[in-house]
């Protein structure tokens, strides 16, 4: 159902020939109203793709009618020609829909530094507009895949209103958003300012705490559109919680489909003096290649967790650190704890708890293991 | 020749049985004088191994007579028992040599979180003392190897004095020092303060700019000992340059032997506003797993360089960045430059130049590619 689970939205996904292998590569999501409120969160990478620059600008007024997304090319680091291609895509889509180009957001994903084949992309938009329908959510979710092995959607039904969404992302997942494109839609009546607050609060503790490989994309985009078609005005707290739930669901799906990964690693930092400290430590652990290799080998090598913690500026005493792996406290007071052979890491999901023994704050970061398959996939991506 | 190239030093390397596979694992370096001046630089990881804590303390007075080093165990995160083991090692060595324990530095490398087998290590010290000789430099260099495939030494002969050294390190190489143990010796007459200045200046631009896998060790130790046996007082500038030359030589050897690596990557950042900016950008590029995979595949994927630069706080305009790979400017003004297929990355050494087009400062960081062999080696290290 994805982006068409909520009333007031149509969508489509088509094969425009951008990818070159015949797979679907162009998606369109249209808000049929009556409201057109929208909010967005974008990559914090300072090198931003042309579609990110465009979409940030057109979202300034908190209003969107459509989102056009393509896989098969990031349109990043493509200079003024790339900016032109994004604008042309928005203008072409807007003309077909009979709206202003400033109501059309654009999102792209794929290889950086390669121009988009506009001669195929624009006819693809024509096909997508022709294919728009209230059941197009799944096709749209499929069309935004790159190295994703599965399409990713989530739906939450509340009393009188619905929130749904789609996501793509399988690599370059790191704080500041993963290489992800996400479109969320709701038929709840919510004005743009509240959409923005709910989306920022949700991404801060979901997509921003997913760290597959430490790499930050130039194209990350998360959009939230409200059609208001349910006529229901939700409680702000309940709406915010719903956005967080759907974002967390999609973020977990991203980690579960990360390139080459065989393990999903939940790193929970507890006993921190501040939430920032907990996040800093969680990210340092999440990005430690040696630990990621050890966990791939199902080796409870907690020394690598301590090495990683030691690189941070978080408040802690090295002689008071505690680490558990799948519930076994293999490190106590910065030294040897329970028998490490008792930590069974054979399952897909591994839980690491790092206790800084300093305060009461905590945070959870999700990561993946590092595998030969990840190396393989990313050695050959552009060739 | 290594640590015994300079006059006034003896050394030995023996198999104490710490490793369990019969390979040499204990090294001893003794300064026979007449001077005993020494300086050291240690890991900036806040989780420091017991031998690092000990050696920092005994070096406070700028005087050392001996260094005892073991591979086969890092003695890190081993609590008060680990501290005792280090002190016992120093005391035992000191007693055999007839000196004060505070004149004996200790360095350890290997797995974190495992107690040292003192029942084998101490008899190993006995054997090493018995084996001490003016030709023991090579045996010492061999005994400190862990996953190193070759032992690493360097010697520089100047007018009337000599500087030599040995190093070990093949993984967990990152700023703040690599997982390395380095002992440098000189027969030049140099007091401790000058040794310290020369060593800090040299490590700042050599060992601290090697980044094999982004991981920082708990045990990094670089020591510089002067025997003064040549009777020659060198020019301070010349001495400092010599220390830098030998450190750069050993650092390059470390990168050349990094775990599983097939490429040595020289990242030169130019056009930076400050040297700090250049180093920050160089490290971000060096640590980008996606780029490291691409270079392993000999793919000039410059978009991943720009992605990495975009995560830094360095001064630059994204639309003015330039990137060259082996001399081909594949990215100009933040966009597509010369034909990327002209960049031949088939050799072992790859040169990346990142031009921030902002100022006149620069820095060089050395890194490696990311390979399936790295994953393999580090999935099985402790088992």
Coordinates of C-alpha atoms in Angstrom, one line a residue, chain A residues 319, chain B residues 28 39-43 47-70 74-76 78-95 99-108 116 118 218-221 223:
Chain A
X319 CA 37.9 1.6 34.3
Chain B
X28 CA 64.2 -6.4 24.5
X39 CA 61.1 10.4 24.8
X40 CA 57.7 8.7 23.9
X41 CA 54.5 9.3 22.1
X42 CA 51.4 7.2 23.0
X43 CA 47.9 6.5 21.7
X47 CA 41.1 3.5 26.8
X48 CA 44.8 2.9 27.3
X49 CA 46.5 -0.5 27.8
X50 CA 48.3 -1.1 31.1
X51 CA 51.8 -0.9 29.4
X52 CA 50.9 2.5 27.9
X53 CA 49.9 3.8 31.3
X54 CA 53.2 2.4 32.8
X55 CA 55.5 3.7 30.1
X56 CA 54.0 7.2 30.1
X57 CA 54.7 7.4 33.8
X58 CA 58.2 6.1 33.8
X59 CA 59.1 8.4 30.8
X60 CA 58.1 11.5 32.8
X61 CA 61.7 12.0 33.8
X62 CA 63.0 11.7 30.2
X63 CA 65.2 8.7 31.0
X64 CA 65.0 5.0 30.0
X65 CA 67.5 2.1 30.0
X66 CA 65.5 -0.6 28.4
X67 CA 62.3 -1.4 26.6
X68 CA 60.6 -4.8 26.8
X69 CA 58.0 -5.6 24.2
X70 CA 55.7 -8.5 23.6
X74 CA 47.8 -6.4 24.3
X75 CA 47.3 -6.4 28.1
X76 CA 44.6 -3.8 27.5
X78 CA 42.7 -6.3 31.9
X79 CA 42.0 -4.2 35.0
X80 CA 44.3 -4.1 38.1
X81 CA 45.7 -7.6 37.3
X82 CA 46.9 -6.2 34.0
X83 CA 48.6 -3.2 35.7
X84 CA 50.3 -5.7 38.1
X85 CA 51.5 -7.8 35.2
X86 CA 53.1 -4.8 33.5
X87 CA 54.8 -3.7 36.7
X88 CA 56.0 -7.2 37.3
X89 CA 57.5 -7.4 33.8
X90 CA 59.3 -4.1 34.3
X91 CA 60.6 -5.1 37.8
X92 CA 61.8 -8.5 36.6
X93 CA 63.6 -7.0 33.6
X94 CA 65.1 -4.2 35.8
X95 CA 66.4 -6.8 38.3
X99 CA 68.6 -1.0 37.1
X100 CA 65.6 0.7 38.6
X101 CA 62.1 -0.5 37.3
X102 CA 61.4 3.2 36.4
X103 CA 64.0 2.9 33.7
X104 CA 62.2 0.1 31.9
X105 CA 59.4 0.9 29.4
X106 CA 56.9 -1.9 28.5
X107 CA 55.0 -2.3 25.2
X108 CA 52.4 -4.9 24.3
X116 CA 49.2 -12.2 29.6
X118 CA 53.1 -14.4 32.9
X218 CA 44.7 1.1 22.9
X219 CA 48.4 0.3 22.8
X220 CA 50.2 2.6 20.3
X221 CA 53.7 3.4 21.5
X223 CA 59.8 5.5 21.8

